[in-house]
PDB file of C-alpha atoms and ligand atoms in Angstrom:
ATOM      1  CA  MET A   1    -211.571  27.000  58.405  1.00 89.00           C
ATOM      2  CA  LEU A   2    -211.859  23.274  57.983  1.00 94.00           C
ATOM      3  CA  SER A   3    -213.983  22.053  55.098  1.00 96.00           C
ATOM      4  CA  ASP A   4    -216.991  19.845  55.752  1.00 96.00           C
ATOM      5  CA  THR A   5    -215.139  17.004  54.015  1.00 97.00           C
ATOM      6  CA  THR A   6    -212.174  17.257  56.371  1.00 97.00           C
ATOM      7  CA  ARG A   7    -214.487  17.501  59.379  1.00 96.00           C
ATOM      8  CA  GLN A   8    -216.226  14.307  58.236  1.00 97.00           C
ATOM      9  CA  LYS A   9    -212.884  12.542  57.736  1.00 97.00           C
ATOM     10  CA  ILE A  10    -211.758  13.607  61.209  1.00 97.00           C
ATOM     11  CA  GLY A  11    -215.017  12.286  62.626  1.00 96.00           C
ATOM     12  CA  ALA A  12    -214.402   8.956  60.916  1.00 97.00           C
ATOM     13  CA  LEU A  13    -210.840   8.854  62.277  1.00 96.00           C
ATOM     14  CA  ILE A  14    -212.015   9.531  65.812  1.00 97.00           C
ATOM     15  CA  GLY A  15    -214.408   6.603  65.498  1.00 96.00           C
ATOM     16  CA  LYS A  16    -211.518   4.237  64.820  1.00 96.00           C
ATOM     17  CA  TYR A  17    -209.803   4.790  68.160  1.00 95.00           C
ATOM     18  CA  PRO A  18    -210.892   3.791  71.647  1.00 95.00           C
ATOM     19  CA  GLN A  19    -209.720   7.196  72.892  1.00 95.00           C
ATOM     20  CA  ARG A  20    -210.668  10.310  70.955  1.00 94.00           C
ATOM     21  CA  ARG A  21    -207.293  11.961  71.506  1.00 95.00           C
ATOM     22  CA  SER A  22    -205.484   9.116  69.698  1.00 97.00           C
ATOM     23  CA  ALA A  23    -206.812  10.536  66.431  1.00 98.00           C
ATOM     24  CA  LEU A  24    -205.291  13.958  67.045  1.00 98.00           C
ATOM     25  CA  ILE A  25    -202.078  13.673  65.019  1.00 98.00           C
ATOM     26  CA  PRO A  26    -203.656  12.062  61.915  1.00 97.00           C
ATOM     27  CA  SER A  27    -206.412  14.667  62.146  1.00 98.00           C
ATOM     28  CA  LEU A  28    -203.853  17.454  62.221  1.00 98.00           C
ATOM     29  CA  GLN A  29    -202.219  15.922  59.160  1.00 96.00           C
ATOM     30  CA  LEU A  30    -205.589  15.848  57.420  1.00 96.00           C
ATOM     31  CA  ALA A  31    -206.229  19.475  58.338  1.00 97.00           C
ATOM     32  CA  GLN A  32    -202.765  20.436  57.146  1.00 96.00           C
ATOM     33  CA  SER A  33    -203.332  18.774  53.797  1.00 94.00           C
ATOM     34  CA  GLU A  34    -206.120  21.290  53.114  1.00 93.00           C
ATOM     35  CA  ALA A  35    -204.192  24.544  53.442  1.00 89.00           C
ATOM     36  CA  GLY A  36    -200.602  23.318  53.573  1.00 93.00           C
ATOM     37  CA  TYR A  37    -200.149  24.419  57.168  1.00 96.00           C
ATOM     38  CA  LEU A  38    -202.029  24.735  60.439  1.00 97.00           C
ATOM     39  CA  ALA A  39    -203.178  28.308  60.966  1.00 96.00           C
ATOM     40  CA  PRO A  40    -204.180  29.427  64.487  1.00 97.00           C
ATOM     41  CA  ASP A  41    -207.902  29.316  63.638  1.00 97.00           C
ATOM     42  CA  VAL A  42    -207.557  25.724  62.412  1.00 97.00           C
ATOM     43  CA  ILE A  43    -205.730  24.770  65.609  1.00 98.00           C
ATOM     44  CA  CYS A  44    -208.659  26.243  67.557  1.00 98.00           C
ATOM     45  CA  GLU A  45    -211.165  24.293  65.457  1.00 97.00           C
ATOM     46  CA  ILE A  46    -209.276  21.062  66.030  1.00 98.00           C
ATOM     47  CA  ALA A  47    -209.093  21.805  69.759  1.00 98.00           C
ATOM     48  CA  GLU A  48    -212.856  22.236  69.829  1.00 97.00           C
ATOM     49  CA  ILE A  49    -213.427  18.947  67.975  1.00 97.00           C
ATOM     50  CA  PHE A  50    -211.171  17.097  70.431  1.00 97.00           C
ATOM     51  CA  ASP A  51    -212.444  18.910  73.491  1.00 97.00           C
ATOM     52  CA  LEU A  52    -208.929  20.168  74.213  1.00 97.00           C
ATOM     53  CA  SER A  53    -207.584  23.645  74.813  1.00 98.00           C
ATOM     54  CA  PRO A  54    -205.952  25.362  71.817  1.00 97.00           C
ATOM     55  CA  ASN A  55    -202.735  25.326  73.826  1.00 98.00           C
ATOM     56  CA  GLU A  56    -202.810  21.534  74.157  1.00 97.00           C
ATOM     57  CA  VAL A  57    -203.149  21.187  70.385  1.00 98.00           C
ATOM     58  CA  TYR A  58    -200.492  23.839  69.795  1.00 97.00           C
ATOM     59  CA  GLU A  59    -198.078  21.862  71.991  1.00 97.00           C
ATOM     60  CA  VAL A  60    -198.500  18.849  69.685  1.00 98.00           C
ATOM     61  CA  VAL A  61    -198.183  20.956  66.521  1.00 97.00           C
ATOM     62  CA  SER A  62    -195.026  22.660  67.748  1.00 96.00           C
ATOM     63  CA  PHE A  63    -193.420  19.346  68.779  1.00 95.00           C
ATOM     64  CA  TYR A  64    -193.636  17.514  65.448  1.00 93.00           C
ATOM     65  CA  THR A  65    -191.563  18.875  62.577  1.00 90.00           C
ATOM     66  CA  MET A  66    -193.965  17.415  60.012  1.00 91.00           C
ATOM     67  CA  LEU A  67    -196.657  19.795  61.239  1.00 96.00           C
ATOM     68  CA  TYR A  68    -196.258  23.349  59.956  1.00 96.00           C
ATOM     69  CA  ARG A  69    -197.399  26.501  61.719  1.00 95.00           C
ATOM     70  CA  LYS A  70    -196.841  28.743  58.719  1.00 95.00           C
ATOM     71  CA  PRO A  71    -196.999  28.313  54.933  1.00 96.00           C
ATOM     72  CA  VAL A  72    -194.222  26.189  53.462  1.00 97.00           C
ATOM     73  CA  GLY A  73    -192.759  25.779  50.002  1.00 97.00           C
ATOM     74  CA  LYS A  74    -193.628  23.159  47.418  1.00 96.00           C
ATOM     75  CA  TYR A  75    -190.680  21.131  48.690  1.00 97.00           C
ATOM     76  CA  VAL A  76    -189.892  20.969  52.391  1.00 97.00           C
ATOM     77  CA  ILE A  77    -186.280  19.936  52.906  1.00 98.00           C
ATOM     78  CA  GLN A  78    -185.654  18.573  56.381  1.00 97.00           C
ATOM     79  CA  VAL A  79    -181.981  18.069  57.141  1.00 98.00           C
ATOM     80  CA  CYS A  80    -181.148  15.914  60.143  1.00 98.00           C
ATOM     81  CA  THR A  81    -178.341  17.363  62.247  1.00 97.00           C
ATOM     82  CA  ASN A  82    -178.524  14.896  65.103  1.00 97.00           C
ATOM     83  CA  ILE A  83    -175.428  13.028  66.245  1.00 97.00           C
ATOM     84  CA  SER A  84    -174.968  10.346  63.552  1.00 97.00           C
ATOM     85  CA  CYS A  85    -175.666  12.772  60.731  1.00 97.00           C
ATOM     86  CA  LEU A  86    -173.541  15.429  62.390  1.00 97.00           C
ATOM     87  CA  LEU A  87    -170.597  13.011  62.498  1.00 97.00           C
ATOM     88  CA  CYS A  88    -171.127  12.367  58.767  1.00 97.00           C
ATOM     89  CA  LYS A  89    -170.952  16.040  57.740  1.00 96.00           C
ATOM     90  CA  ALA A  90    -174.630  17.013  57.915  1.00 97.00           C
ATOM     91  CA  GLU A  91    -173.544  20.556  58.749  1.00 97.00           C
ATOM     92  CA  GLU A  92    -171.785  20.713  55.385  1.00 97.00           C
ATOM     93  CA  ILE A  93    -175.003  19.623  53.653  1.00 98.00           C
ATOM     94  CA  LEU A  94    -177.045  22.175  55.560  1.00 98.00           C
ATOM     95  CA  ALA A  95    -174.556  24.979  54.907  1.00 98.00           C
ATOM     96  CA  HIS A  96    -174.537  24.124  51.214  1.00 98.00           C
ATOM     97  CA  LEU A  97    -178.346  24.222  51.062  1.00 98.00           C
ATOM     98  CA  GLU A  98    -178.417  27.556  52.906  1.00 98.00           C
ATOM     99  CA  LYS A  99    -175.949  29.030  50.430  1.00 98.00           C
ATOM    100  CA  ARG A 100    -177.533  27.552  47.325  1.00 97.00           C
ATOM    101  CA  LEU A 101    -181.117  28.414  48.268  1.00 97.00           C
ATOM    102  CA  GLY A 102    -180.254  31.716  49.955  1.00 98.00           C
ATOM    103  CA  ILE A 103    -182.315  30.908  53.044  1.00 98.00           C
ATOM    104  CA  LYS A 104    -181.767  29.833  56.647  1.00 98.00           C
ATOM    105  CA  PRO A 105    -183.542  26.954  58.409  1.00 97.00           C
ATOM    106  CA  GLY A 106    -187.184  27.886  58.971  1.00 95.00           C
ATOM    107  CA  GLU A 107    -187.314  30.041  55.855  1.00 97.00           C
ATOM    108  CA  THR A 108    -188.855  29.593  52.399  1.00 97.00           C
ATOM    109  CA  THR A 109    -187.401  30.758  49.097  1.00 97.00           C
ATOM    110  CA  ALA A 110    -189.046  33.835  47.565  1.00 97.00           C
ATOM    111  CA  ASP A 111    -190.489  31.737  44.724  1.00 97.00           C
ATOM    112  CA  GLY A 112    -192.206  29.456  47.239  1.00 97.00           C
ATOM    113  CA  LYS A 113    -190.398  26.397  45.939  1.00 97.00           C
ATOM    114  CA  PHE A 114    -188.256  25.344  48.902  1.00 98.00           C
ATOM    115  CA  THR A 115    -188.547  25.463  52.673  1.00 98.00           C
ATOM    116  CA  LEU A 116    -185.469  24.470  54.643  1.00 98.00           C
ATOM    117  CA  LEU A 117    -185.719  22.894  58.091  1.00 97.00           C
ATOM    118  CA  GLU A 118    -183.105  21.561  60.491  1.00 97.00           C
ATOM    119  CA  VAL A 119    -184.584  18.567  62.303  1.00 96.00           C
ATOM    120  CA  GLU A 120    -183.783  15.955  64.905  1.00 95.00           C
ATOM    121  CA  CYS A 121    -183.112  12.288  64.114  1.00 96.00           C
ATOM    122  CA  LEU A 122    -185.040  10.964  61.106  1.00 97.00           C
ATOM    123  CA  ALA A 123    -184.484   7.384  62.311  1.00 96.00           C
ATOM    124  CA  SER A 124    -182.155   6.396  59.510  1.00 97.00           C
ATOM    125  CA  CYS A 125    -178.866   6.859  61.358  1.00 98.00           C
ATOM    126  CA  ASP A 126    -177.157   3.971  59.529  1.00 97.00           C
ATOM    127  CA  THR A 127    -177.448   5.880  56.257  1.00 98.00           C
ATOM    128  CA  ALA A 128    -176.312   9.256  57.570  1.00 98.00           C
ATOM    129  CA  PRO A 129    -176.301  11.995  56.561  1.00 98.00           C
ATOM    130  CA  VAL A 130    -180.013  12.026  55.810  1.00 98.00           C
ATOM    131  CA  ALA A 131    -182.583  14.525  54.601  1.00 98.00           C
ATOM    132  CA  GLN A 132    -186.281  14.168  54.013  1.00 97.00           C
ATOM    133  CA  ILE A 133    -187.878  16.085  51.156  1.00 97.00           C
ATOM    134  CA  ASN A 134    -191.643  16.006  51.466  1.00 94.00           C
ATOM    135  CA  GLU A 135    -192.374  12.281  51.942  1.00 92.00           C
ATOM    136  CA  ASP A 136    -189.101  10.925  50.527  1.00 96.00           C
ATOM    137  CA  TYR A 137    -185.862  10.076  52.302  1.00 97.00           C
ATOM    138  CA  TYR A 138    -182.465  10.854  50.767  1.00 98.00           C
ATOM    139  CA  GLU A 139    -179.610   8.985  52.383  1.00 98.00           C
ATOM    140  CA  ASN A 140    -175.806   8.900  52.377  1.00 98.00           C
ATOM    141  CA  LEU A 141    -175.904  12.471  51.154  1.00 98.00           C
ATOM    142  CA  THR A 142    -173.040  14.411  49.712  1.00 97.00           C
ATOM    143  CA  VAL A 143    -172.966  17.990  48.467  1.00 97.00           C
ATOM    144  CA  GLN A 144    -172.862  16.683  44.904  1.00 97.00           C
ATOM    145  CA  ARG A 145    -175.844  14.387  45.519  1.00 97.00           C
ATOM    146  CA  ILE A 146    -177.905  17.173  47.075  1.00 96.00           C
ATOM    147  CA  ASP A 147    -177.238  19.322  44.001  1.00 97.00           C
ATOM    148  CA  GLU A 148    -178.462  16.491  41.760  1.00 97.00           C
ATOM    149  CA  ILE A 149    -181.566  16.102  43.894  1.00 97.00           C
ATOM    150  CA  LEU A 150    -182.363  19.828  43.753  1.00 96.00           C
ATOM    151  CA  GLU A 151    -181.974  19.795  39.964  1.00 95.00           C
ATOM    152  CA  SER A 152    -184.468  16.925  39.742  1.00 96.00           C
ATOM    153  CA  LEU A 153    -187.162  18.808  41.679  1.00 95.00           C
ATOM    154  CA  LYS A 154    -189.299  20.768  39.256  1.00 85.00           C
TER     155      LYS A 154
HETATM  156  S1  LIG B   1    -179.023  11.093  63.465  1.00 97.28           S
HETATM  157 FE1  LIG B   1    -179.679  11.587  61.467  1.00 97.28          FE
HETATM  158  S2  LIG B   1    -181.058  10.019  60.981  1.00 97.28           S
HETATM  159 FE2  LIG B   1    -180.520   9.591  63.043  1.00 97.28          FE
END
């Protein structure tokens, strides 16, 4: 369930846009910041606020990789495997992460520290291969660099 505070913030967001629906994605991000992901009941609440069907909101949530439909780890590692990154050995980076963390894309480590995701273009093709960990970009990745990054994440 959304808190009163989040409901008030969503109301304020809606007021900033000429069309109510324009506030949907930032509102989903706000809702996600409360519980770490968007549970089905929260999606229904948001749908009600926006006068949309739950399915319409679910379509948005399932499209954007920054919106999570299940709990995620402390660090969400999104590895781009689109064409530029693929040509620069992104598959090697992803395979290394799978082996090192012992999980496949879409999974979270047992200690809840890392979630691994394979994503489409992160819009930094000139610095491929690229991964995003939470809000930060990591570019020109190598297996050695990804190991250093993992060590730095406490
Ligand atoms: S293809 Fe990876 S950032 Fe664009």
